[in-house]
Short mmCIF file of C-alpha atoms and ligand atoms in Angstrom, two decimals:
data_model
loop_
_atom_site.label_atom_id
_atom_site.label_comp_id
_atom_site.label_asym_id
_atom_site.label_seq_id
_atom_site.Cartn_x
_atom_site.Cartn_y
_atom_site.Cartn_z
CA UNK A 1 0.00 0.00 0.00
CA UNK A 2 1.48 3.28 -1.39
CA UNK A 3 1.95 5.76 1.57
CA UNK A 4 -0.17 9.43 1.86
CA UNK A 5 1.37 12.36 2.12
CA UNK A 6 0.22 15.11 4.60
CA UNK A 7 0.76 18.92 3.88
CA UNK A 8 0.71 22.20 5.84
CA UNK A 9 2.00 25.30 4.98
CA UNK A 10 1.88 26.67 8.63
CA UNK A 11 -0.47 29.32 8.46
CA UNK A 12 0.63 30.60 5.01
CA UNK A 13 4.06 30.78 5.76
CA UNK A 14 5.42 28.92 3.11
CA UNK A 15 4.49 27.93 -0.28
CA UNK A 16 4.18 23.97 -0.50
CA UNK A 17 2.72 22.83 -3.73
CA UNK A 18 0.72 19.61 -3.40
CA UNK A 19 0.02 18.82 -6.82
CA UNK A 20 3.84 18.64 -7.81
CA UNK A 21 4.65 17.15 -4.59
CA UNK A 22 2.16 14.70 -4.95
CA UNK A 23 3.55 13.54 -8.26
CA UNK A 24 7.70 13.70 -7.51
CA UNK A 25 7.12 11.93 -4.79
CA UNK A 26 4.27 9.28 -6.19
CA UNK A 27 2.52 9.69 -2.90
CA UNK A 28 -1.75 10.23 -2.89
CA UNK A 29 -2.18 13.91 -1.31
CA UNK A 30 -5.46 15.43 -0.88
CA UNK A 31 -3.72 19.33 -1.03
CA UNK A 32 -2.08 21.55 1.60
CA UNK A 33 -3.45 21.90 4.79
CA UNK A 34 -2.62 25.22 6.67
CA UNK A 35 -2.83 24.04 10.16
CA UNK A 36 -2.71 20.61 10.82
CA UNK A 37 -1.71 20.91 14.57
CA UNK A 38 -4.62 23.12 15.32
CA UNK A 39 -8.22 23.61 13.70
CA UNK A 40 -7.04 21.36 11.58
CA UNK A 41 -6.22 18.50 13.74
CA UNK A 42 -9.07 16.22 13.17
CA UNK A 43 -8.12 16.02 9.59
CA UNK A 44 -4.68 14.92 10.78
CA UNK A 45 -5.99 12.54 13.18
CA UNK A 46 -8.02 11.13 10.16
CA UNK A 47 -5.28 10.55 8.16
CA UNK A 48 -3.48 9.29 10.95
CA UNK A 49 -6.22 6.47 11.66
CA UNK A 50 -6.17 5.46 8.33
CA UNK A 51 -2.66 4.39 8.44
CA UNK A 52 0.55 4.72 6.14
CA UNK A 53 0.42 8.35 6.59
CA UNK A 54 3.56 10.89 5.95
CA UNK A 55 3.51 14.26 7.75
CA UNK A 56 5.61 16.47 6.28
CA UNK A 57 6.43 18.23 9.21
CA UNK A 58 8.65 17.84 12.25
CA UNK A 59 7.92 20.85 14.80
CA UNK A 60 4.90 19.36 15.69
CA UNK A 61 5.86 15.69 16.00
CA UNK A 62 4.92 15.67 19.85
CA UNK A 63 1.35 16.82 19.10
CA UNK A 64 0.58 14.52 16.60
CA UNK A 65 2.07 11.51 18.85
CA UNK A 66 -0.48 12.48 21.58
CA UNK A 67 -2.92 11.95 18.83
CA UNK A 68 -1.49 8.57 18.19
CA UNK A 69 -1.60 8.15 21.73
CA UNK A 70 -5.38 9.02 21.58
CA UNK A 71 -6.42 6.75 19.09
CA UNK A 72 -4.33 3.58 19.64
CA UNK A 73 -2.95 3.35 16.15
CA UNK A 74 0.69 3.05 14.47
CA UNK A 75 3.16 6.53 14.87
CA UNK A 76 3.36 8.37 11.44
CA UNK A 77 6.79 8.69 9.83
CA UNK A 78 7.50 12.71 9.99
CA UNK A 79 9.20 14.86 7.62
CA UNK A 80 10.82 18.47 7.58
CA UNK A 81 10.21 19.90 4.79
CA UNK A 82 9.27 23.46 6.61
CA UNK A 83 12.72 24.20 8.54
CA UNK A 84 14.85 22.52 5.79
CA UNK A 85 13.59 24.21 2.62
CA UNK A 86 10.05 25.52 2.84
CA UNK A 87 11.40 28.76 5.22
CA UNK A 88 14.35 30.33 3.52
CA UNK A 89 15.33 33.56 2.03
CA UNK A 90 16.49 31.41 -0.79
CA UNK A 91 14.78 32.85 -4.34
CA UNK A 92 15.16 29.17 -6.17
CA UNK A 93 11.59 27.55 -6.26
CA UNK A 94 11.33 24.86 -2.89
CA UNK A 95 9.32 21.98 -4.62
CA UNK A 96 12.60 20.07 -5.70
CA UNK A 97 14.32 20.54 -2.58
CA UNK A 98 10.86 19.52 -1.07
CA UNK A 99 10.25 16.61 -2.96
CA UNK A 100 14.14 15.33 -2.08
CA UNK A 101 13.33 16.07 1.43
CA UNK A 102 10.46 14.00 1.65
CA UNK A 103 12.04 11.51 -1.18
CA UNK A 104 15.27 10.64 1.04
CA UNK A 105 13.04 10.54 4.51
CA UNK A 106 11.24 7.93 2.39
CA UNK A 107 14.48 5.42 1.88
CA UNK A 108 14.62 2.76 4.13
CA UNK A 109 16.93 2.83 7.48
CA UNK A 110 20.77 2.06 6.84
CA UNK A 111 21.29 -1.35 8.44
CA UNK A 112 23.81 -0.25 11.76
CA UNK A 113 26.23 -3.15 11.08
CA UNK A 114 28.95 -4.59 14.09
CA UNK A 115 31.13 -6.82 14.84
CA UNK A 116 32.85 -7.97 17.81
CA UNK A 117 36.43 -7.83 18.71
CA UNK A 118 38.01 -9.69 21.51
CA UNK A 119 40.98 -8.57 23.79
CA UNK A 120 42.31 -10.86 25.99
CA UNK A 121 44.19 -7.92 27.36
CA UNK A 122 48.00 -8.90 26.28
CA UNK A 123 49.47 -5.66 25.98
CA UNK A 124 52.64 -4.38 24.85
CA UNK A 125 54.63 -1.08 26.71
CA UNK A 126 57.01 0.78 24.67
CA UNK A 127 58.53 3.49 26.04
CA UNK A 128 61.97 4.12 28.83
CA UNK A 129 62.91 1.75 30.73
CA UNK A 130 61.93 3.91 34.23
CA UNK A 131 58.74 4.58 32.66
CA UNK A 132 57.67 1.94 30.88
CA UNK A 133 58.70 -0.47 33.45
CA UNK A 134 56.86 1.61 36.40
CA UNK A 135 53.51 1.13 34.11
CA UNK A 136 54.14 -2.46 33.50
CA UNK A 137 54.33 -2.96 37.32
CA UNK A 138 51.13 -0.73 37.40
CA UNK A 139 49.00 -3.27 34.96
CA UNK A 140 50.08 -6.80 35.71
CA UNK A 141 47.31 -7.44 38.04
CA UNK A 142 44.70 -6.59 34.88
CA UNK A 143 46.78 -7.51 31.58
CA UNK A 144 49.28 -9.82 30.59
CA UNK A 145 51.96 -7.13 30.01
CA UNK A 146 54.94 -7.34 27.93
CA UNK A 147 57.74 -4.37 27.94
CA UNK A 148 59.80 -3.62 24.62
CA UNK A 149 62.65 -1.68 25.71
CA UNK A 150 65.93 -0.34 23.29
CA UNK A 151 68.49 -2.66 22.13
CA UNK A 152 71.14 -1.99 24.97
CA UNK A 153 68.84 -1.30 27.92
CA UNK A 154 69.59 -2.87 31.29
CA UNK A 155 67.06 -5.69 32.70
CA UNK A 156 65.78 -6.21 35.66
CA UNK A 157 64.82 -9.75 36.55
CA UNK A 158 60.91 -10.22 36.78
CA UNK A 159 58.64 -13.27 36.36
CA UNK A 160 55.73 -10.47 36.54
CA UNK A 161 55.52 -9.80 33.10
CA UNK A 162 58.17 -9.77 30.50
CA UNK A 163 60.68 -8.02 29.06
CA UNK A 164 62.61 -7.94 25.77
CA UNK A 165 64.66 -5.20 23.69
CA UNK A 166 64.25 -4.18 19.80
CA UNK A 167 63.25 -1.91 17.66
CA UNK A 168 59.58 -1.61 16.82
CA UNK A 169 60.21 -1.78 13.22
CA UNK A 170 56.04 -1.75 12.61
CA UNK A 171 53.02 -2.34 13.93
CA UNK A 172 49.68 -2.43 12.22
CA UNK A 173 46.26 -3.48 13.20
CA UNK A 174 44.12 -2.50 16.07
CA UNK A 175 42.50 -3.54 19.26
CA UNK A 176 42.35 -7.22 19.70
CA UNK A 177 44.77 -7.85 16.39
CA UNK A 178 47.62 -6.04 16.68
CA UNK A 179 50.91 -6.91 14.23
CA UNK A 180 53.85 -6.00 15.27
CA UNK A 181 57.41 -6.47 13.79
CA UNK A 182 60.70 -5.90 15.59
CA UNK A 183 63.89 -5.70 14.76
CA UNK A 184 67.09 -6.64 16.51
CA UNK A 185 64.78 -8.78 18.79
CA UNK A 186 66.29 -10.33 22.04
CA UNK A 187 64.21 -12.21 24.70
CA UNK A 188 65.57 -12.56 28.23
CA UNK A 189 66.35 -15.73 29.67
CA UNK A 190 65.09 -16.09 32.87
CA UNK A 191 67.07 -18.17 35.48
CA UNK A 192 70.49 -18.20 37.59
CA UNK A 193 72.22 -15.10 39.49
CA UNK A 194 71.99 -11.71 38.37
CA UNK A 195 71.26 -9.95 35.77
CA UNK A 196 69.43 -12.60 32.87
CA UNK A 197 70.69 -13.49 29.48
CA UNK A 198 69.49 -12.93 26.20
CA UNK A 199 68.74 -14.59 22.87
CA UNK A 200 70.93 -13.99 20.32
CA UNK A 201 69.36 -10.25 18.17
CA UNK A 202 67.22 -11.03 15.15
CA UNK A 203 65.20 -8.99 12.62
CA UNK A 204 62.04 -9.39 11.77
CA UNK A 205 60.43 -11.06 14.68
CA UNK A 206 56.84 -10.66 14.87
CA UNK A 207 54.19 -10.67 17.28
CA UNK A 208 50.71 -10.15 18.64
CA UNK A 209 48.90 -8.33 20.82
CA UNK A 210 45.31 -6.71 21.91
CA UNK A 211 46.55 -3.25 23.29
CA UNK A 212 49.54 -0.84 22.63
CA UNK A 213 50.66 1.43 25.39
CA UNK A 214 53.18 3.85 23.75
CA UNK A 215 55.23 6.33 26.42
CA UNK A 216 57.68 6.97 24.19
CA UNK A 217 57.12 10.63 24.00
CA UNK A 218 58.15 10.69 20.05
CA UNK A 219 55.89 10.01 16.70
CA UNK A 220 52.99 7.85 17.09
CA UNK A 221 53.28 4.96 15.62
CA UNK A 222 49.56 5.03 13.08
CA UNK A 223 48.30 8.42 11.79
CA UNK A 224 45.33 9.87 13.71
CA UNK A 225 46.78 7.68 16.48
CA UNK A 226 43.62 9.05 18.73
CA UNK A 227 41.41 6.92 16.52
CA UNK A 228 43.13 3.93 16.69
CA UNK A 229 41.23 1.61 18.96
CA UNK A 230 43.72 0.29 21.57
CA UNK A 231 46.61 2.12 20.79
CA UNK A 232 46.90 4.38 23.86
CA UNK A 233 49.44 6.92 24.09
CA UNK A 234 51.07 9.58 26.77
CA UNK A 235 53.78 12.14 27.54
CA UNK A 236 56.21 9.81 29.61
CA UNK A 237 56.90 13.33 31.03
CA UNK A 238 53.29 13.94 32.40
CA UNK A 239 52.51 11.77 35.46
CA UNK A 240 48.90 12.92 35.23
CA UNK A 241 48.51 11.53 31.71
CA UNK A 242 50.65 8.32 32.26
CA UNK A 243 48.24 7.68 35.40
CA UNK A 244 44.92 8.06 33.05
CA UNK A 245 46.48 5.76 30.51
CA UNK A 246 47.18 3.47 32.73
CA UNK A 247 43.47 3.45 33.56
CA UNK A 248 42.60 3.18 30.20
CA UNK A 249 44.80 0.72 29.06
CA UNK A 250 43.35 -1.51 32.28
CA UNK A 251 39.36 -0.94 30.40
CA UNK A 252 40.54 -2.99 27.57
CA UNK A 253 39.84 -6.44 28.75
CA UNK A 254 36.85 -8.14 27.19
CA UNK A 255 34.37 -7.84 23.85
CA UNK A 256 33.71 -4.64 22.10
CA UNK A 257 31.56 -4.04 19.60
CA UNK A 258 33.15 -2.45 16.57
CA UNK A 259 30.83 0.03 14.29
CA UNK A 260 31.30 -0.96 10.23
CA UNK A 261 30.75 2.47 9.21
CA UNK A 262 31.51 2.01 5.49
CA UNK A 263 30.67 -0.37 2.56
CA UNK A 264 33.15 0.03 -0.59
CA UNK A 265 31.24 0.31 -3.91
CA UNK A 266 33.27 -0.67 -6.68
CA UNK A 267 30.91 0.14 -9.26
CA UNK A 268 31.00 4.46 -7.71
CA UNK A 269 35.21 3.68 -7.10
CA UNK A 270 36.82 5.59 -10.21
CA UNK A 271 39.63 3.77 -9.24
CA UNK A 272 38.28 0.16 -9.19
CA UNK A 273 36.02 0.75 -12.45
CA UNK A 274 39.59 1.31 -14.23
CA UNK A 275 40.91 -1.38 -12.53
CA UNK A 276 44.49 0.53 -12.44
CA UNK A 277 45.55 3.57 -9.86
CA UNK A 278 42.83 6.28 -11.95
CA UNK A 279 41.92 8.17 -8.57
CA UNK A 280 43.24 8.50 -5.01
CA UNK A 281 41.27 10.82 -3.46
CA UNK A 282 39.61 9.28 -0.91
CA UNK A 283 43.21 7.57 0.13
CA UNK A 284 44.29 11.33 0.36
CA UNK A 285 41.58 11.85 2.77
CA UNK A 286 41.19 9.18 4.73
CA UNK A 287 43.23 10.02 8.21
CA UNK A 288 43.57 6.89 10.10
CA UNK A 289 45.43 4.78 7.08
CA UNK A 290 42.51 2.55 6.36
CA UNK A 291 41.90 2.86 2.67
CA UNK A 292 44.63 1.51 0.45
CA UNK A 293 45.29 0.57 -3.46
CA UNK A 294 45.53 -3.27 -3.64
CA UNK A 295 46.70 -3.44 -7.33
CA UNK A 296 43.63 -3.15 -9.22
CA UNK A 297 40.94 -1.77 -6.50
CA UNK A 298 40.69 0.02 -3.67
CA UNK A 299 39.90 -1.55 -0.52
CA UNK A 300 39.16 -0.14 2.97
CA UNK A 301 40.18 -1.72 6.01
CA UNK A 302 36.57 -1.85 8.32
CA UNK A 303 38.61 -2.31 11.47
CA UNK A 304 40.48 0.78 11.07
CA UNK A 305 37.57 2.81 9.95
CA UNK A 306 36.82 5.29 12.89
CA UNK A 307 33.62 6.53 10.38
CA UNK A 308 34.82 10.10 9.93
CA UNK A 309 33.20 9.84 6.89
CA UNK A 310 35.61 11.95 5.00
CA UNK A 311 35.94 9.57 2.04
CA UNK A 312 32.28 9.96 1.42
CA UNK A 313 32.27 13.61 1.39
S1 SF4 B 1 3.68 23.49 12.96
FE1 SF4 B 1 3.46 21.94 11.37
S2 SF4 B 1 1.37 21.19 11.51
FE2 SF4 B 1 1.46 23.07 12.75
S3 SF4 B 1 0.80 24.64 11.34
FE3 SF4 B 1 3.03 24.56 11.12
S4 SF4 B 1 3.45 23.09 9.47
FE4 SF4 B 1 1.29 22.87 10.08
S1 SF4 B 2 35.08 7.04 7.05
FE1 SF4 B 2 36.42 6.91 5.24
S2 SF4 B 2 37.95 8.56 5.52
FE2 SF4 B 2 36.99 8.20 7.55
S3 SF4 B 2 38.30 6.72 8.57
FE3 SF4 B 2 36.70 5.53 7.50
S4 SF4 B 2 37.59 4.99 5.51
FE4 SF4 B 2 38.84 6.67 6.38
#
């Protein structure tokens, strides 16, 4: 059943045109009304009994639910077409705006799509050894904590959490997956007198983990680093801020539920439709790193997304 469309031009003050209306939108409308929430009400009310009605207005949402209210009967799907085009200072004629208005309010509810993400709370510290080691100490009661300190660095026996020295040559990924890669790896060997022995340096080690706790003071490690889920980060300077992460970083234990804010659409993707590097804009844009050029297409990484939405501007 095709839905009816209810008009009011609020006491005059704005020129809606029905008939046009009527037909861009291929909705049955018996006219404009002038004031539906008023005098007028019992023609709303009507309409609103009979079911599958559209009132194209918003202000008045609240009197028109008491209605519903009144009569027992399905809530009508409201429009602004007043506030949003039908009162401006604009000269253009409103109808086509109008008519979009009411034409987009029509389109069905994007589907709010999820997913979880689990983190079992191993997280790595990066950062000084005073520092970093002072945090680790801090956590091990909530996360299975592992410290990355320089090549070179002194270590101080613990079987509290562990330690090892490298570089952090990358790290990608994001709560509950993150990839990390170090080079000039060495693990500490537990065990004897003194101070422990380590495993011979090597490049390219990798690992996991669910959390990143960076005090290293210098360049974050992913661009827009504040949208990177699990990737905390503070001034190893600022006891204050070390303190809150700390807090934070002891939150991250469980299930979260991850937004999927976008959907890539090859057929729109200049790009993809080429099927060779034809556009890059929305790479250009896109601050946290999660849209890349895989040879022929683009592809966006939904994990990364934090929905700014820039790539759809
Ligand atoms: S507030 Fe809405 S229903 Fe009331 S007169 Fe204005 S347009 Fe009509
Ligand atoms: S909405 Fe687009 S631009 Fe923003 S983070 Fe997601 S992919 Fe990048």
């Amino acid at each position: 059943m095709s839905k009816t469309l209810l008009l009011c031009d609020c006491l005059s003050s704005q020129t809606v045109d029905a008939a046009a209306l009527s037909k861009a939108t291929g909705m049955a409308c018996a006219g404009c009304h002038t004031s539906l929430c008023t005098s007028q009400i019992d023609i709303a009310a009507k309409a609103i009994e009979a079911g599958d009605v559209v009132i194209a207005c918003l202000q008045e949402a609240q009197r028109f639910a008491e209605v519903v209210e009144e009569l027992e009967v399905d809530a009508p799907q409201f429009i602004d077409i007043r506030d949003r085009a039908g009162w401006t200072d604009d000269t253009a004629p409103t109808t086509p705006k109008m008519a979009a208005l009411i034409a987009d309010g029509m389109l069905p509810e994007p589907t709010y799509r999820s997913v979880d993400v689990v983190s079992e709370g191993t997280c790595l510290i990066i950062g000084a050894p005073d520092v970093a080691l002072a945090t680790a100490q801090s956590l091990v009661e909530t996360l299975s904590v592992t410290v990355l300190l320089t090549p070179g660095a002194d270590i101080v026996p613990t079987h509290e959490y562990d330690v090892m020295l490298g570089k952090l040559k990358q790290a990608s990924g994001t709560i509950g997956q993150f990839e990390i890669k170090i080079d000039a790896f060495q693990q500490s060997l537990l065990g004897g007198r003194g101070t422990p022995g380590l495993t011979a340096p090597r490049d390219g080690a990798l690992s996991h983990c669910d959390i990143i706790l960076d005090l290293t003071g210098g360049t974050p490690l992913f661009p827009a680093p504040e949208k990177r889920d699990g990737y905390l980060r503070a001034d190893p300077k600022s006891q204050p801020a070390v303190a809150k992460t700390i807090f934070a970083a002891s939150q991250l234990v469980g299930t979260f539920e991850k937004p999927l804010y976008v959907r890539m659409e090859p057929t729109l993707c200049a790009h993809s439709r080429a099927e060779k590097p034809a556009c890059s804009n929305c790479l250009n844009v896109c601050p946290t790193g999660a849209i890349f050029s895989v040879g022929e297409h683009v592809s966006i990484d939904p994990m990364i997304c934090a929905g700014c939405g820039a790539c759809a501007a």
